[in-house]
PDB file of C-alpha atoms in Angstrom:
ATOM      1  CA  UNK M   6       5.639-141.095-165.294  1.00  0.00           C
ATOM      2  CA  UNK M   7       8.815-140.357-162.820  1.00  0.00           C
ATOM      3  CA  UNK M   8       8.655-136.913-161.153  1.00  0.00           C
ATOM      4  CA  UNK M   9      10.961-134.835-163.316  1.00  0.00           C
ATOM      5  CA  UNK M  10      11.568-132.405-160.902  1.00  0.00           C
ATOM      6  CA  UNK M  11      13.589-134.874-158.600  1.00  0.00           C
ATOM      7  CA  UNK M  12      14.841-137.324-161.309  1.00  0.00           C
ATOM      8  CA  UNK M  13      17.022-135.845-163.563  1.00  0.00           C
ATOM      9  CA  UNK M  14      16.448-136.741-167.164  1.00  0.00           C
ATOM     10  CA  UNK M  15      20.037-138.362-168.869  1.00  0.00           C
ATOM     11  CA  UNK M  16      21.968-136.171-171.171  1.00  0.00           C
ATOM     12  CA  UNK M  17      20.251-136.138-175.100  1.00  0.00           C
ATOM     13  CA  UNK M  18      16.480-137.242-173.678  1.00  0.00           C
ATOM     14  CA  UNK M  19      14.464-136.964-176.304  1.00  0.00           C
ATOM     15  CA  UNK M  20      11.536-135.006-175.609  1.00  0.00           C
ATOM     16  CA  UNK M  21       8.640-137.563-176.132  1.00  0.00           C
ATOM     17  CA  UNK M  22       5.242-136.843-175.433  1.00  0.00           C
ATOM     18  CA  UNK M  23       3.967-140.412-176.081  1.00  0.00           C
ATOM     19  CA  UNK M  24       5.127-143.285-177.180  1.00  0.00           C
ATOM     20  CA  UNK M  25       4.700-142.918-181.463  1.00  0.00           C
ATOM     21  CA  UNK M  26       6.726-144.425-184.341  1.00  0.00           C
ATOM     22  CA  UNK M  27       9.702-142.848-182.995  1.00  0.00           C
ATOM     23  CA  UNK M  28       9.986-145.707-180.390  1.00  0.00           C
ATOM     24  CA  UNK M  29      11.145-148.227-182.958  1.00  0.00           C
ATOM     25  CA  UNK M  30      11.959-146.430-186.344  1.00  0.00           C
ATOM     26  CA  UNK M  31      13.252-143.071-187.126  1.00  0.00           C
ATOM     27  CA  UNK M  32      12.911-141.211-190.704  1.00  0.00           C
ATOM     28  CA  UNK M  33      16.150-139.345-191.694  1.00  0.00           C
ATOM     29  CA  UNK M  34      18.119-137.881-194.364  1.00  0.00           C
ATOM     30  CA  UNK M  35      21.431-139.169-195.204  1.00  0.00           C
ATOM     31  CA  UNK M  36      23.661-137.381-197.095  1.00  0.00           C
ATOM     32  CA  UNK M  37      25.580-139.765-200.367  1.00  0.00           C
ATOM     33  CA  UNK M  38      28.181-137.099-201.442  1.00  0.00           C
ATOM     34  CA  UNK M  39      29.430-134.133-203.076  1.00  0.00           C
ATOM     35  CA  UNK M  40      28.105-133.759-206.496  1.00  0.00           C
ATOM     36  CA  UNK M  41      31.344-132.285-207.596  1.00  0.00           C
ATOM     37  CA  UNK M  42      32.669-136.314-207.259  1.00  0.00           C
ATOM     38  CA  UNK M  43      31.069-136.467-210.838  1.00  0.00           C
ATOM     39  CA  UNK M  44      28.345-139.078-211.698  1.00  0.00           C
ATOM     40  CA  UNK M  45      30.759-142.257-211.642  1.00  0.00           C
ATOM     41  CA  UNK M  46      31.580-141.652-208.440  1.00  0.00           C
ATOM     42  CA  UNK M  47      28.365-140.971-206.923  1.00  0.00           C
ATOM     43  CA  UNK M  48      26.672-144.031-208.408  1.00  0.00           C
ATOM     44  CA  UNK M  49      28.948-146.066-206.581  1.00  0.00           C
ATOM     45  CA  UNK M  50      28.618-144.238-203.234  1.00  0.00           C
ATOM     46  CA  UNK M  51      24.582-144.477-203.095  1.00  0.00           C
ATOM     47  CA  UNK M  52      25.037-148.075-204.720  1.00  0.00           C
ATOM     48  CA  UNK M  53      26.906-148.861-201.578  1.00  0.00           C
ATOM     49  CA  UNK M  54      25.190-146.840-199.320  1.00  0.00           C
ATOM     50  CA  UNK M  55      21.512-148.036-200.600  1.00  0.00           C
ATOM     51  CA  UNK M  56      22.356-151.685-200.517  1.00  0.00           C
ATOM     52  CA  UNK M  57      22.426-151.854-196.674  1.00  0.00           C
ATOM     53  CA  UNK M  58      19.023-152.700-196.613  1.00  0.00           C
ATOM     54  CA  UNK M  59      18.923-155.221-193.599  1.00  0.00           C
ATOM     55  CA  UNK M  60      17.755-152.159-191.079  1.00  0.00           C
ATOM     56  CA  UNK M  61      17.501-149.243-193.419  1.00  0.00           C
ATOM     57  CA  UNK M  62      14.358-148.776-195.486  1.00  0.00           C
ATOM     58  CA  UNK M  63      15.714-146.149-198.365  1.00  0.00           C
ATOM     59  CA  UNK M  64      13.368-143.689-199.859  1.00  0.00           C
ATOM     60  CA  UNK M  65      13.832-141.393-202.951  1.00  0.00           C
ATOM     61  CA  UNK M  66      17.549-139.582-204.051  1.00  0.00           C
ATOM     62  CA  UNK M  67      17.366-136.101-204.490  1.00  0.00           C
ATOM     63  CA  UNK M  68      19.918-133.191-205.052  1.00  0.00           C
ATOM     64  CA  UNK M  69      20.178-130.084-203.360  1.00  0.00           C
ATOM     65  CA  UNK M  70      22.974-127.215-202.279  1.00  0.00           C
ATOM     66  CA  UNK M  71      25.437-129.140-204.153  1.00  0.00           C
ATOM     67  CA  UNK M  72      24.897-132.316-202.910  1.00  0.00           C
ATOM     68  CA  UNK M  73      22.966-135.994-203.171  1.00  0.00           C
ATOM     69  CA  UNK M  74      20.582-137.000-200.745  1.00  0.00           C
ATOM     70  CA  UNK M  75      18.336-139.842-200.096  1.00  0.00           C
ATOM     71  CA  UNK M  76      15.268-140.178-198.010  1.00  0.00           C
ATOM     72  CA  UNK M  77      15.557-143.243-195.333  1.00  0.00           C
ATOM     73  CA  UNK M  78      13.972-144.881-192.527  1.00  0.00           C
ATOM     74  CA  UNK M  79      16.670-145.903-189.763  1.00  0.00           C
ATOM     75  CA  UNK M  80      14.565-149.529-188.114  1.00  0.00           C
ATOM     76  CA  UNK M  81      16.853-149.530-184.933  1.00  0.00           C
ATOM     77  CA  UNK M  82      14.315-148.845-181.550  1.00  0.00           C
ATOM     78  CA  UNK M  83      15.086-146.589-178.840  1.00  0.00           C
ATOM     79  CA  UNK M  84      17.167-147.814-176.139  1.00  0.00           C
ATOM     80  CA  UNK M  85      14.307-147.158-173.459  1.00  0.00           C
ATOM     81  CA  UNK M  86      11.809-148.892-175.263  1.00  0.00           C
ATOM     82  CA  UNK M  87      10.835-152.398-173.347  1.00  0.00           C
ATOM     83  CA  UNK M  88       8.476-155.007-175.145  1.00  0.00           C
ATOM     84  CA  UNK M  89       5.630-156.214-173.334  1.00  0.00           C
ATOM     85  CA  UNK M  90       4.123-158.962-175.610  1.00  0.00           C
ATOM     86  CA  UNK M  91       1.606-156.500-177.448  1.00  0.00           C
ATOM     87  CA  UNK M  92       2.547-153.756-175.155  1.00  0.00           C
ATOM     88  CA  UNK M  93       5.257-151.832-174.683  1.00  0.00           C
ATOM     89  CA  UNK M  94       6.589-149.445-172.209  1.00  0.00           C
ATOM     90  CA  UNK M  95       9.337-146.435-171.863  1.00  0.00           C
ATOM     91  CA  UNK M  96      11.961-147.115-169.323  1.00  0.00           C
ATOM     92  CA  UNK M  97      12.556-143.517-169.505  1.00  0.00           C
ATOM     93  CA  UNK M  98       8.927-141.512-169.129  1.00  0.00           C
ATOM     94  CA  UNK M  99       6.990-144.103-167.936  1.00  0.00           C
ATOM     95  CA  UNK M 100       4.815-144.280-171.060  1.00  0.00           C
ATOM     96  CA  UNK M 101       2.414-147.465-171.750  1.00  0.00           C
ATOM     97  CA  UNK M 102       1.216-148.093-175.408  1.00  0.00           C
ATOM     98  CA  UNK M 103       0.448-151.179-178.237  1.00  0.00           C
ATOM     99  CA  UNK M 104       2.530-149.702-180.877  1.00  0.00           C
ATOM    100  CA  UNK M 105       1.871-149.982-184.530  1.00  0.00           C
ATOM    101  CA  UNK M 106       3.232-152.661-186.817  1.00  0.00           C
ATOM    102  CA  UNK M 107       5.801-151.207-189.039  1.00  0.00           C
ATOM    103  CA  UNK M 108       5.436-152.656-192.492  1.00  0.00           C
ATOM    104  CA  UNK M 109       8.413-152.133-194.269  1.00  0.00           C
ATOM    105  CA  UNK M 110       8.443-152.627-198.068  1.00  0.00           C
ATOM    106  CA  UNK M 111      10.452-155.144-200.150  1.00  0.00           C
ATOM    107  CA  UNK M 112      13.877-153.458-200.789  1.00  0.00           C
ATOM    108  CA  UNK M 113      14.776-156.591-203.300  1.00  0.00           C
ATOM    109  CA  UNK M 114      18.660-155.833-204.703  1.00  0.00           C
ATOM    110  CA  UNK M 115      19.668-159.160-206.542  1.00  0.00           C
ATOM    111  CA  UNK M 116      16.694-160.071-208.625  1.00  0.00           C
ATOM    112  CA  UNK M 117      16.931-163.102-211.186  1.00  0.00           C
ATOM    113  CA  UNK M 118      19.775-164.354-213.316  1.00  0.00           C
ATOM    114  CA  UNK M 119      22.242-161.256-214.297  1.00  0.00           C
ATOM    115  CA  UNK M 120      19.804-158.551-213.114  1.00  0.00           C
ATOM    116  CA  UNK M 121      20.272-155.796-209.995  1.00  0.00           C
ATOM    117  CA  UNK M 122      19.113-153.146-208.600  1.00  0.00           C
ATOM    118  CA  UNK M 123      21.361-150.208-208.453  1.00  0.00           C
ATOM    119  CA  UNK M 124      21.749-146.613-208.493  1.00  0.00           C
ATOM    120  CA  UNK M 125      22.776-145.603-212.006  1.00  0.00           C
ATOM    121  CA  UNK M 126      23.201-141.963-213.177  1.00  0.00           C
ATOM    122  CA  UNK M 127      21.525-140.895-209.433  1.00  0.00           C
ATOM    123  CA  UNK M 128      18.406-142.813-209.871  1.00  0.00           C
ATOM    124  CA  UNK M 129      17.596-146.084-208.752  1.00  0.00           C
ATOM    125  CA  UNK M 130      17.338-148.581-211.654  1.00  0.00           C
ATOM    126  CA  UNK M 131      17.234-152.400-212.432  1.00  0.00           C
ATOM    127  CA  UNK M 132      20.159-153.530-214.641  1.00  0.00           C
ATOM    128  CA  UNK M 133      21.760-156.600-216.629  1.00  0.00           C
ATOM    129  CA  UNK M 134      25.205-156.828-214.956  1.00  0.00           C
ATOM    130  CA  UNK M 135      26.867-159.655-216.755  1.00  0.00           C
ATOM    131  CA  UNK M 136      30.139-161.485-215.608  1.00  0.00           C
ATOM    132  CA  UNK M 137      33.058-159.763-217.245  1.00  0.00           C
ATOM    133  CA  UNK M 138      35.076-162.229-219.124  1.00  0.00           C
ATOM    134  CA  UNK M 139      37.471-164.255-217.272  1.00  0.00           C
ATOM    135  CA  UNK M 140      36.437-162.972-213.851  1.00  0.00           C
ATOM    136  CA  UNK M 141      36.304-165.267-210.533  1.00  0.00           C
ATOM    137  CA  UNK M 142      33.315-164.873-208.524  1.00  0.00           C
ATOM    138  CA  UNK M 143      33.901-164.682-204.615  1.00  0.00           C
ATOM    139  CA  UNK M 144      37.561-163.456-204.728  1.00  0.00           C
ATOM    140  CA  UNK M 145      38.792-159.789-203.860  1.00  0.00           C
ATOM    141  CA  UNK M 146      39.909-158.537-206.123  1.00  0.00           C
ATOM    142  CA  UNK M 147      43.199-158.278-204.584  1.00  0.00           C
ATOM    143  CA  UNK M 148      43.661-161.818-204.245  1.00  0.00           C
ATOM    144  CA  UNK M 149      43.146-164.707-206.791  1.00  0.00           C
ATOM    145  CA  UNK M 150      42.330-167.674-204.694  1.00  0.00           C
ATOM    146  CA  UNK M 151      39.191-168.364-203.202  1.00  0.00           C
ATOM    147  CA  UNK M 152      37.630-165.726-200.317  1.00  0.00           C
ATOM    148  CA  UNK M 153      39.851-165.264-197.953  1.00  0.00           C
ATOM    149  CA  UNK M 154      36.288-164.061-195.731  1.00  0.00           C
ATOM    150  CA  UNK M 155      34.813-167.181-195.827  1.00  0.00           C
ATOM    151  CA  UNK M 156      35.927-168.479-192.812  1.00  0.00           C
ATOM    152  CA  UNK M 157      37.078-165.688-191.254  1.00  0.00           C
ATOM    153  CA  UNK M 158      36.119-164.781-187.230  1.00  0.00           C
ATOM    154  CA  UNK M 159      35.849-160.894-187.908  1.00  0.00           C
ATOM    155  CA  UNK M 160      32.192-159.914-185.837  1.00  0.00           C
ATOM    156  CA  UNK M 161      30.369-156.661-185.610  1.00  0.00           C
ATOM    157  CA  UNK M 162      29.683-154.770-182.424  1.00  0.00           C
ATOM    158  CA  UNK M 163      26.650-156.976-181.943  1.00  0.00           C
ATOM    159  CA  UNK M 164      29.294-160.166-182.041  1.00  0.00           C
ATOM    160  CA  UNK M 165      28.131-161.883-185.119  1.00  0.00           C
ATOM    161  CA  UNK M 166      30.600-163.313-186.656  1.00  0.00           C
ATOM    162  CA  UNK M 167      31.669-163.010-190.552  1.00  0.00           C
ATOM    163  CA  UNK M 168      31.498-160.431-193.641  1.00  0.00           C
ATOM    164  CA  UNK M 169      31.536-157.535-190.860  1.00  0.00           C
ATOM    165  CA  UNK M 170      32.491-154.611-192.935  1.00  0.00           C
ATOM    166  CA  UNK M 171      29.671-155.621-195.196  1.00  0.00           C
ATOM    167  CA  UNK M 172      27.103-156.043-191.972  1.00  0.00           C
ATOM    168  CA  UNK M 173      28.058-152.434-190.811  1.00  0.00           C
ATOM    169  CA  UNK M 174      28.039-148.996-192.663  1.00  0.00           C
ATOM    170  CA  UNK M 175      29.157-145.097-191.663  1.00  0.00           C
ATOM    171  CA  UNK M 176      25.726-142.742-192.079  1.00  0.00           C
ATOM    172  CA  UNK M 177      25.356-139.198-191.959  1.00  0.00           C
ATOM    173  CA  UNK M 178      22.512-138.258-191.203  1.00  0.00           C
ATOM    174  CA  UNK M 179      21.343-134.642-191.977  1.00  0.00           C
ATOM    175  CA  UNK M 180      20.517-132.647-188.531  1.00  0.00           C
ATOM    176  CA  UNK M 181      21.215-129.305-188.143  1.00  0.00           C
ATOM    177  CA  UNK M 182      22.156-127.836-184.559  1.00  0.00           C
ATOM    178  CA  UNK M 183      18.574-126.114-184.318  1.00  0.00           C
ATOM    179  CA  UNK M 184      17.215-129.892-184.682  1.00  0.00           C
ATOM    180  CA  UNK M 185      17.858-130.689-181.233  1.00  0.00           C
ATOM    181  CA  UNK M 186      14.829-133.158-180.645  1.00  0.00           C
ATOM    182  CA  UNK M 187      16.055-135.149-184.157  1.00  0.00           C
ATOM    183  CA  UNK M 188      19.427-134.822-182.580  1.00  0.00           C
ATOM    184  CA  UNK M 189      17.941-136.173-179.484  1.00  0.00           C
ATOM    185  CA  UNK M 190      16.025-139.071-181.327  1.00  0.00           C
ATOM    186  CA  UNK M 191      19.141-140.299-183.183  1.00  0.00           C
ATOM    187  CA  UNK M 192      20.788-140.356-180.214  1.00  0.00           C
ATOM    188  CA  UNK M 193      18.536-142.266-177.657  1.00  0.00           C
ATOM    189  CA  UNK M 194      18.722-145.236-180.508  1.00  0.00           C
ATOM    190  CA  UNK M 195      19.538-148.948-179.074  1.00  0.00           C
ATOM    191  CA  UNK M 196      23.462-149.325-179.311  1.00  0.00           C
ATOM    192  CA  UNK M 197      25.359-150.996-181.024  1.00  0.00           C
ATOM    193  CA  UNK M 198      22.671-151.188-183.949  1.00  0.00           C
ATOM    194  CA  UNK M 199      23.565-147.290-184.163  1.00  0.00           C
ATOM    195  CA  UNK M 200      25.813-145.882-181.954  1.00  0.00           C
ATOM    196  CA  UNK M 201      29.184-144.080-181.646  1.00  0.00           C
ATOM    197  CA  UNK M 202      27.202-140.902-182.894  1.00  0.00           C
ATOM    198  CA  UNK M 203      29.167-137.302-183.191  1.00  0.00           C
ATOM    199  CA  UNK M 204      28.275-133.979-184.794  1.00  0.00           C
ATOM    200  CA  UNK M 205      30.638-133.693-187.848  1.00  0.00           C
ATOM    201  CA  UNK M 206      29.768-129.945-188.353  1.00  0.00           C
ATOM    202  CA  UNK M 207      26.406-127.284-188.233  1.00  0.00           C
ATOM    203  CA  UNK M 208      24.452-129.548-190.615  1.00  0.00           C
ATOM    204  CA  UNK M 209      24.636-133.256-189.874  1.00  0.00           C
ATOM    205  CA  UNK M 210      25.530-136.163-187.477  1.00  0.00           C
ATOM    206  CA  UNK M 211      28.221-139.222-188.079  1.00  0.00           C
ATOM    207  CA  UNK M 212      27.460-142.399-186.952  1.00  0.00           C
ATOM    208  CA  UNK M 213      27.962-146.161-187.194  1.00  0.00           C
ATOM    209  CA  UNK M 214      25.401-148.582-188.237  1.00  0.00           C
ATOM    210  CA  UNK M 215      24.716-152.255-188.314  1.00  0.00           C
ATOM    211  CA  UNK M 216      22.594-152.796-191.132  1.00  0.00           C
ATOM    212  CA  UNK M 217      23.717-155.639-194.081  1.00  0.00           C
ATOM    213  CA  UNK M 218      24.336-155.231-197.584  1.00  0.00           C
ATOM    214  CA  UNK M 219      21.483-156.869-199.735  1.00  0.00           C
ATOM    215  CA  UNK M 220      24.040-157.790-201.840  1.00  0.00           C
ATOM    216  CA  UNK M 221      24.990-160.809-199.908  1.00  0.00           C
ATOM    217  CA  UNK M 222      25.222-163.931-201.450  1.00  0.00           C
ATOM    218  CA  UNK M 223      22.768-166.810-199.482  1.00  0.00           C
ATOM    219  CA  UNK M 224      26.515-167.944-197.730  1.00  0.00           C
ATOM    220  CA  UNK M 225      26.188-164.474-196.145  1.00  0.00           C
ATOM    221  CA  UNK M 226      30.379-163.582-197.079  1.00  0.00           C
ATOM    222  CA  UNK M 227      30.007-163.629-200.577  1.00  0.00           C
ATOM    223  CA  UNK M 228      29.263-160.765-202.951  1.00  0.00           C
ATOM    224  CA  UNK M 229      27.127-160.965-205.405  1.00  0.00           C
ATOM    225  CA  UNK M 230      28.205-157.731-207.493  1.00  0.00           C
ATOM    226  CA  UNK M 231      31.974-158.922-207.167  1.00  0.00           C
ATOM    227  CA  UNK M 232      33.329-159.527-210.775  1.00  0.00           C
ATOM    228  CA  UNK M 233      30.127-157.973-212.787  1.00  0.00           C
ATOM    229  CA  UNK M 234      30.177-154.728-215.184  1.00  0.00           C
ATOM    230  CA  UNK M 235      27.747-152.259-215.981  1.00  0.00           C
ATOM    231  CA  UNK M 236      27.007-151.629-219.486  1.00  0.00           C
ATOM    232  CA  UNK M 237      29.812-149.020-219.858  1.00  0.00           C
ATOM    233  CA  UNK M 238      32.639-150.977-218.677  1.00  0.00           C
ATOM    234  CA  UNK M 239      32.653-149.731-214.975  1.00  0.00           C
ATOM    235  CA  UNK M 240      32.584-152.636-211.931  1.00  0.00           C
ATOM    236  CA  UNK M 241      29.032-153.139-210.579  1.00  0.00           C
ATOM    237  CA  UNK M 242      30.661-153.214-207.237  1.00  0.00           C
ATOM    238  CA  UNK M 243      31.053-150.351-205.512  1.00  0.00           C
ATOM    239  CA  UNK M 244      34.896-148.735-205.671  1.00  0.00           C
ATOM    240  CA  UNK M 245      35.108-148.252-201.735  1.00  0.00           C
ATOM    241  CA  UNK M 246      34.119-152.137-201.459  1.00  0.00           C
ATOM    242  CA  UNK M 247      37.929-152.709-202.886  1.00  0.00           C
ATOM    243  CA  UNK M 248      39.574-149.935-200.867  1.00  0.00           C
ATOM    244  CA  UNK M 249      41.241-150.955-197.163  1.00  0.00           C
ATOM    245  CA  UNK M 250      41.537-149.004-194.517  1.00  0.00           C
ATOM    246  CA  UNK M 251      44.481-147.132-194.136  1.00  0.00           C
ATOM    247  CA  UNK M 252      47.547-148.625-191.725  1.00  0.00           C
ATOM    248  CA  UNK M 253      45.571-151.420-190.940  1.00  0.00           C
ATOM    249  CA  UNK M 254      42.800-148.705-188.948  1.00  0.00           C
ATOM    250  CA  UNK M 255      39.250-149.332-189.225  1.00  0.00           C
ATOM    251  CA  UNK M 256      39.782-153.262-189.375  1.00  0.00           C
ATOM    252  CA  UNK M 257      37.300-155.878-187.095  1.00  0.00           C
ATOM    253  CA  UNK M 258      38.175-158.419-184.517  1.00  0.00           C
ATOM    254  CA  UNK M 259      39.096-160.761-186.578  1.00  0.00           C
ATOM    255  CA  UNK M 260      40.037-159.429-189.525  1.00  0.00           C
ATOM    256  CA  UNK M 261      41.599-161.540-192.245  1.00  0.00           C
ATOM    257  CA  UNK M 262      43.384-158.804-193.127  1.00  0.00           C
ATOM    258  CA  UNK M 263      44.896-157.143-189.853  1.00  0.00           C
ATOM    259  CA  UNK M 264      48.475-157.247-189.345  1.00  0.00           C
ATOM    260  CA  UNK M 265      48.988-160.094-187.377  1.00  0.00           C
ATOM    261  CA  UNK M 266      47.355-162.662-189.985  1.00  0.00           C
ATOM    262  CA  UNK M 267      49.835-160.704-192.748  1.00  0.00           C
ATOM    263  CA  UNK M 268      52.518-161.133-190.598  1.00  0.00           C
ATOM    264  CA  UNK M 269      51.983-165.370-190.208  1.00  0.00           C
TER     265      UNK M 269
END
């Protein structure tokens, strides 16, 4: 372990003992939304939010103090961590350990023929979301021609290339300022897989994540809820998947959409 009285630990440090669980996986609570959005509105939300399954293990949704929760386990290692074969080391204490295997458990969201898993009235349920009549699978529904994403460069912070704003999500993760060693942990995590972290208030943390929707078709651009209903006439896909960002902010590299592709 370095001598902590003549190395200065780096700003956030969390305060490890040993090296544990924490070294590769961190459990959390995100927050989904207001319950005053109404039930519609909040099915869509945690549908999005819960079909980012990639690096995000999601547990059970729960209410509380006026708003929707859900249990989750963020999968992106500490930036100190080093792999050693079956060892592994912190860059940071010094720390020498085998760490435990982290099974994670199937988190299946397209299952056979017309059926998904989604969040419906704030609990997660398996549904028959037909085609609705006439629609065109893998077009925006902006556009009627074929995906405009399907060849598009757009990448993610980690530089893969394609579907980007369905490889990466916005989290907030529930961490009050008296949680300073959670505060810590979320922020010693390996960048870019979650990084550009900043308090949004007394209770909770904002940050970017790389994590892709399980709703992916096997071309990785294509969605697999685009064009599909639920059983009361709403779009299976999430609302927010349809909704740009504002004067073109928010876009990636890339971008199909930015403003100098609109422009030619």
């Amino acid at each position: 372990m370095p001598d902590l009285m003549t190395k200065p630990l780096p700003m956030w440090a969390p305060p490890c003992r040993q090296m544990g669980r924490q070294c590769r996986s961190l459990p959390v609570t995100l927050r989904v939304g207001s319950l005053e959005e109404g039930v519609t509105s909040l099915d869509h939300e945690a549908t999005w939010l819960m079909g980012h399954t990639a690096q995000i293990t999601f547990g059970r949704l729960w209410a509380g103090e006026g708003d929707l929760y859900v249990d989750a386990v963020l999968h992106v290692p500490c930036r100190w961590l080093k792999a050693q074969g079956a060892m592994a080391s912190c860059g940071l204490y010094g720390f020498t350990s085998s760490l435990p295997v982290v099974r994670r458990p199937a988190q299946p969201r397209k299952l056979r023929a017309h059926r998904f898993q989604v969040v419906d009235r704030q609990r997660i349920a398996i549904r028959h979301l037909p085609m609705a009549p006439l629609a065109r699978p893998r077009t925006l529904p902006v556009l009627q021609t074929a995906n405009p994403c399907a060849a598009a460069p757009c990448q993610t912070a980690d530089h893969r290339r394609g579907a980007a704003c369905c490889r990466d999500l916005q989290v907030e993760i529930m961490c009050t300022n008296e949680e300073s060693r959670l505060e810590a942990l979320v922020r010693s995590r390996r960048s870019p897989y979650l990084c550009k972290i900043e308090r949004a208030g007394d209770f909770s943390l904002e940050a970017e994540m790389i994590s892709a929707c399980g709703y992916l078709e096997d071309d990785g651009v294509g969605c697999s809820l685009h064009g599909r209903v639920r059983k009361d006439g709403r779009p299976a896909k999430p609302d927010l998947c349809s909704e740009w960002p504002p004067k073109n902010r928010g876009l990636h590299p890339g971008c199909v959409f930015g403003p100098r592709r609109r422009r030619s």
